[in-house]
Short mmCIF file of C-alpha atoms in Angstrom, two decimals:
data_model
loop_
_atom_site.label_atom_id
_atom_site.label_comp_id
_atom_site.label_asym_id
_atom_site.label_seq_id
_atom_site.Cartn_x
_atom_site.Cartn_y
_atom_site.Cartn_z
CA MET E 25 -4.43 -16.77 -15.09
CA PRO E 26 -4.11 -18.87 -11.88
CA LEU E 27 -3.46 -15.68 -9.93
CA ALA E 28 -6.54 -14.00 -11.42
CA LEU E 29 -8.69 -17.03 -10.59
CA THR E 30 -7.36 -17.03 -7.03
CA PHE E 31 -8.42 -13.41 -6.58
CA ALA E 32 -11.77 -13.83 -8.37
CA ARG E 33 -13.03 -17.00 -6.70
CA SER E 34 -13.55 -17.75 -3.03
CA ARG E 35 -12.05 -20.67 -1.16
CA ASN E 36 -15.42 -22.45 -1.04
CA GLN E 37 -15.87 -22.14 -4.80
CA ILE E 38 -12.41 -23.54 -5.51
CA ARG E 39 -12.89 -26.36 -3.00
CA ALA E 40 -16.30 -27.27 -4.44
CA ARG E 41 -14.85 -27.41 -7.96
CA ALA E 42 -11.95 -29.57 -6.82
CA ARG E 43 -14.36 -31.92 -5.07
CA GLU E 44 -16.50 -32.23 -8.19
CA GLU E 45 -13.44 -33.10 -10.28
CA TRP E 46 -12.34 -35.68 -7.72
CA GLU E 47 -15.79 -37.29 -7.65
CA GLU E 48 -15.91 -37.43 -11.46
CA ARG E 49 -12.54 -39.19 -11.59
CA ALA E 50 -13.38 -41.49 -8.69
CA ALA E 51 -16.64 -42.55 -10.35
CA GLY E 52 -14.71 -44.35 -13.09
CA HIS E 53 -12.56 -46.40 -10.68
CA ALA E 54 -13.44 -49.05 -8.17
CA ARG E 55 -11.10 -47.38 -5.70
CA PRO E 56 -10.05 -43.73 -5.67
CA THR E 57 -6.64 -43.23 -7.19
CA ARG E 58 -5.87 -40.25 -4.96
CA PRO E 59 -7.22 -38.80 -1.72
CA MET E 60 -9.98 -36.23 -1.71
CA PRO E 61 -8.53 -32.69 -1.88
CA VAL E 62 -8.91 -30.55 1.22
CA ALA E 63 -8.47 -26.80 1.61
CA ALA E 64 -5.18 -25.58 3.02
CA ARG E 65 -5.56 -23.42 6.09
CA ILE E 66 -3.81 -20.06 6.14
CA ASP E 67 -2.44 -18.57 9.31
CA ALA E 68 -3.91 -15.08 8.87
CA ARG E 69 -1.53 -13.48 11.36
CA HIS E 70 1.49 -15.05 9.70
CA LEU E 71 0.29 -13.92 6.27
CA ASP E 72 -0.16 -10.36 7.55
CA GLU E 73 3.40 -10.42 8.88
CA ARG E 74 4.75 -11.68 5.53
CA LEU E 75 2.89 -8.97 3.62
CA GLY E 76 4.27 -6.35 5.98
CA LEU E 77 7.79 -7.72 5.53
CA PHE E 78 7.45 -7.60 1.75
CA THR E 79 6.30 -3.99 1.91
CA LEU E 80 9.22 -3.19 4.21
CA ILE E 81 11.62 -4.70 1.67
CA VAL E 82 10.14 -2.56 -1.11
CA ILE E 83 10.53 0.56 1.03
CA GLY E 84 14.10 -0.43 1.84
CA GLU E 85 14.88 -0.86 -1.84
CA SER E 86 13.37 2.57 -2.46
CA VAL E 87 15.74 4.09 0.09
CA ALA E 88 18.68 2.25 -1.48
CA LEU E 89 17.74 3.51 -4.94
CA THR E 90 17.55 7.10 -3.72
CA VAL E 91 20.89 6.81 -1.92
CA GLU E 92 22.54 5.30 -4.99
CA ALA E 93 21.24 8.09 -7.22
CA SER E 94 22.36 10.75 -4.72
CA SER E 95 25.85 9.29 -4.40
CA GLU E 96 26.66 10.19 -7.99
CA ALA E 97 25.54 13.82 -7.72
CA GLU E 98 27.27 16.84 -6.24
CA TRP E 99 25.84 17.56 -2.80
CA THR E 100 24.14 20.92 -2.43
CA SER E 101 21.50 22.29 -0.09
CA ARG E 102 18.78 21.44 -2.63
CA LEU E 103 20.00 17.86 -2.94
CA ALA E 104 20.16 17.53 0.84
CA ALA E 105 16.58 18.80 1.16
CA LEU E 106 15.45 16.34 -1.53
CA ALA E 107 17.30 13.40 0.02
CA VAL E 108 16.00 14.05 3.54
CA GLY E 109 12.50 14.68 2.21
CA SER E 110 12.56 11.41 0.26
CA PHE E 111 13.59 9.49 3.37
CA VAL E 112 10.90 11.16 5.50
CA LEU E 113 8.30 10.46 2.80
CA LEU E 114 9.18 6.76 2.71
CA LEU E 115 9.14 6.72 6.50
CA ALA E 116 5.62 8.18 6.47
CA LEU E 117 4.49 5.50 4.02
CA TRP E 118 6.09 2.85 6.23
CA ALA E 119 4.04 4.16 9.15
CA LEU E 120 0.86 3.79 7.10
CA ALA E 121 1.55 0.33 5.70
CA VAL E 122 3.71 -1.51 8.22
CA ARG E 123 3.76 0.07 11.66
CA ARG E 124 0.14 -0.66 12.61
CA SER E 125 -1.05 -2.35 9.43
CA CYS E 126 -0.59 -5.64 7.61
CA GLY E 127 1.51 -4.39 4.69
CA VAL E 128 -1.49 -2.75 3.05
CA PRO E 129 -1.77 0.93 4.06
CA LEU E 130 -4.31 1.48 6.85
CA LEU E 131 -5.61 -2.09 6.70
CA GLY E 132 -5.97 -3.70 10.11
CA PHE E 133 -4.78 -7.22 10.84
CA GLY E 134 -7.20 -9.92 9.73
CA VAL E 135 -9.80 -7.48 8.41
CA LEU E 136 -10.06 -8.82 4.85
CA ALA E 137 -9.83 -12.29 3.38
CA PRO E 138 -6.57 -12.98 1.49
CA ARG E 139 -8.29 -12.87 -1.90
CA PHE E 140 -9.14 -9.21 -1.20
CA ALA E 141 -6.03 -8.20 0.75
CA LEU E 142 -3.53 -9.66 -1.74
CA PRO E 143 -4.66 -7.60 -4.78
CA MET E 144 -4.62 -4.45 -2.63
CA HIS E 145 -1.12 -5.32 -1.45
CA CYS E 146 -0.03 -5.92 -5.04
CA VAL E 147 -1.29 -2.52 -6.19
CA ALA E 148 0.18 -0.70 -3.18
CA THR E 149 3.65 -2.20 -3.58
CA GLY E 150 3.57 -1.47 -7.30
CA ALA E 151 2.81 2.15 -6.49
CA LEU E 152 5.75 2.17 -4.08
CA ALA E 153 8.04 0.87 -6.82
CA ALA E 154 6.87 3.65 -9.15
CA LEU E 155 7.48 6.20 -6.42
CA ALA E 156 10.99 4.84 -5.85
CA ALA E 157 11.80 5.30 -9.54
CA SER E 158 10.56 8.89 -9.48
CA LEU E 159 12.52 9.75 -6.31
CA GLY E 160 15.71 8.37 -7.81
CA GLY E 161 15.10 10.24 -11.05
CA ALA E 162 14.35 13.48 -9.21
CA VAL E 163 17.99 13.63 -8.13
CA LEU E 164 18.95 14.29 -11.75
CA HIS E 165 16.69 17.36 -11.82
CA VAL E 166 17.36 18.69 -8.35
CA ASP E 167 18.20 22.20 -9.62
CA GLY E 168 15.12 22.62 -11.78
CA PRO E 169 11.52 21.55 -12.17
CA LEU E 170 10.76 17.90 -12.75
CA PRO E 171 9.76 16.74 -16.24
CA PRO E 172 5.98 16.27 -16.45
CA GLY E 173 6.25 12.50 -16.80
CA MET E 174 8.42 12.13 -13.71
CA ARG E 175 6.27 14.54 -11.71
CA TRP E 176 3.15 12.55 -12.55
CA LEU E 177 4.93 9.29 -11.79
CA MET E 178 5.69 10.60 -8.31
CA CYS E 179 2.26 12.10 -7.66
CA GLY E 180 0.47 9.22 -9.35
CA GLY E 181 2.34 6.65 -7.27
CA ILE E 182 1.36 8.42 -4.07
CA THR E 183 -2.23 8.79 -5.28
CA VAL E 184 -2.57 5.08 -6.03
CA PHE E 185 -0.89 4.08 -2.76
CA LEU E 186 -3.12 6.32 -0.67
CA SER E 187 -6.23 5.37 -2.64
CA VAL E 188 -5.60 1.78 -1.60
CA GLY E 189 -5.22 3.11 1.94
CA VAL E 190 -8.59 4.86 1.77
CA LEU E 191 -10.28 1.64 0.64
CA ALA E 192 -8.48 -0.30 3.35
CA GLY E 193 -9.39 2.30 5.97
CA ALA E 194 -13.04 2.09 4.98
CA ALA E 195 -12.89 -1.71 5.14
CA SER E 196 -11.34 -1.44 8.60
CA GLY E 197 -14.42 0.43 9.82
CA ARG E 198 -13.14 4.00 10.03
CA GLY E 199 -16.46 5.38 8.82
CA VAL E 200 -17.76 8.08 6.48
CA ARG E 201 -16.41 10.92 8.59
CA TRP E 202 -12.88 9.58 8.27
CA ILE E 203 -13.27 9.00 4.53
CA LEU E 204 -14.36 12.60 3.96
CA GLY E 205 -11.93 14.19 6.40
CA ALA E 206 -8.82 12.09 5.85
CA GLY E 207 -9.39 9.91 2.78
CA VAL E 208 -10.58 12.35 0.17
CA PRO E 209 -7.87 14.99 0.85
CA VAL E 210 -4.98 12.52 0.50
CA VAL E 211 -6.29 11.38 -2.88
CA VAL E 212 -7.11 14.83 -4.25
CA ALA E 213 -3.99 16.65 -2.97
CA PRO E 214 -1.38 14.67 -5.01
CA ILE E 215 -3.46 15.15 -8.15
CA LEU E 216 -3.53 18.90 -7.56
CA LEU E 217 0.22 18.89 -6.92
CA GLY E 218 0.83 16.97 -10.12
CA THR E 219 -1.27 19.51 -12.00
CA PHE E 220 -0.06 22.79 -10.54
CA ALA E 221 3.42 22.11 -9.09
CA GLY E 222 5.21 21.95 -12.42
CA ARG E 223 7.44 24.96 -11.75
CA GLY E 224 8.45 24.11 -8.21
CA ALA E 225 11.64 22.49 -7.05
CA PRO E 226 11.62 18.69 -6.60
CA ALA E 227 12.41 19.04 -2.90
CA ALA E 228 9.37 21.27 -2.36
CA LEU E 229 7.14 18.72 -4.10
CA VAL E 230 8.52 15.86 -2.01
CA TRP E 231 7.99 17.74 1.26
CA ALA E 232 4.45 18.61 0.18
CA LEU E 233 3.83 14.89 -0.36
CA VAL E 234 5.21 14.24 3.11
CA LEU E 235 2.45 16.42 4.53
CA VAL E 236 -0.10 14.55 2.44
CA ALA E 237 1.15 11.15 3.63
CA ARG E 238 1.11 12.26 7.26
CA TRP E 239 -2.42 13.67 7.10
CA PRO E 240 -4.37 10.43 7.88
CA ARG E 241 -2.56 9.91 11.19
CA LEU E 242 -2.67 13.62 12.00
CA TYR E 243 -6.40 13.68 11.30
CA GLU E 244 -6.99 10.73 13.63
CA LYS E 245 -5.07 12.49 16.39
CA LEU E 246 -7.01 15.71 15.90
CA ALA E 247 -10.31 13.84 15.77
CA GLY E 248 -9.39 11.93 18.92
CA ARG E 249 -8.61 15.13 20.79
CA HIS E 250 -11.87 16.69 19.62
CA ASP E 251 -13.86 13.69 20.78
CA THR E 252 -12.08 13.72 24.13
CA SER E 253 -12.73 17.41 24.66
CA GLY E 254 -16.37 16.89 23.71
CA VAL E 255 -16.77 14.15 26.30
CA ARG E 256 -15.18 16.32 29.03
CA SER E 257 -17.40 19.28 28.24
#
């Protein structure tokens, strides 16, 4: 409940309520029994760094879980492709959430107030945890198709993570063109993969998700080159 109230109410609302309670208690005493509450100031840059560190820890635990699951299986070419693909996928998600962002995928530093950024960070890291579970479980089915539940856990985790990224990218001012060209495809593609990739090998699905996760940055590069060529012409 306190966490929900923190996300639902602004700092000014909480401070005004605390002031009202203090004034009500002080009215019954000749002298105030405690000082007037003041709002704590948050170092936005420091908070962004802490959120990024937390996301990095979750990604690191995802790598450790995949390595642990792979260590108990017999190494084959399919397992190697799955293991490398899982690492590259997590690296692509790291690039979206940590490299040039504040722990929330594609969210610039200081763009949103903490009461908006923290719920997005919570959802994104939860999606990462779900993805980690599916990558570790995929090792057990490396020679055959994934069970539907595990396939949807993997594709659903990516979908939720990238959906948060689309919202964060829009909040960061990337514009409608970016949303249509980069945002919509990365949300729709994992859903299509979850629907139609039931007979494929786990490694093929993971590498397809790598392409999906890399698309936002690739789109920005392609759009930048197009804009540059347009200016020169």
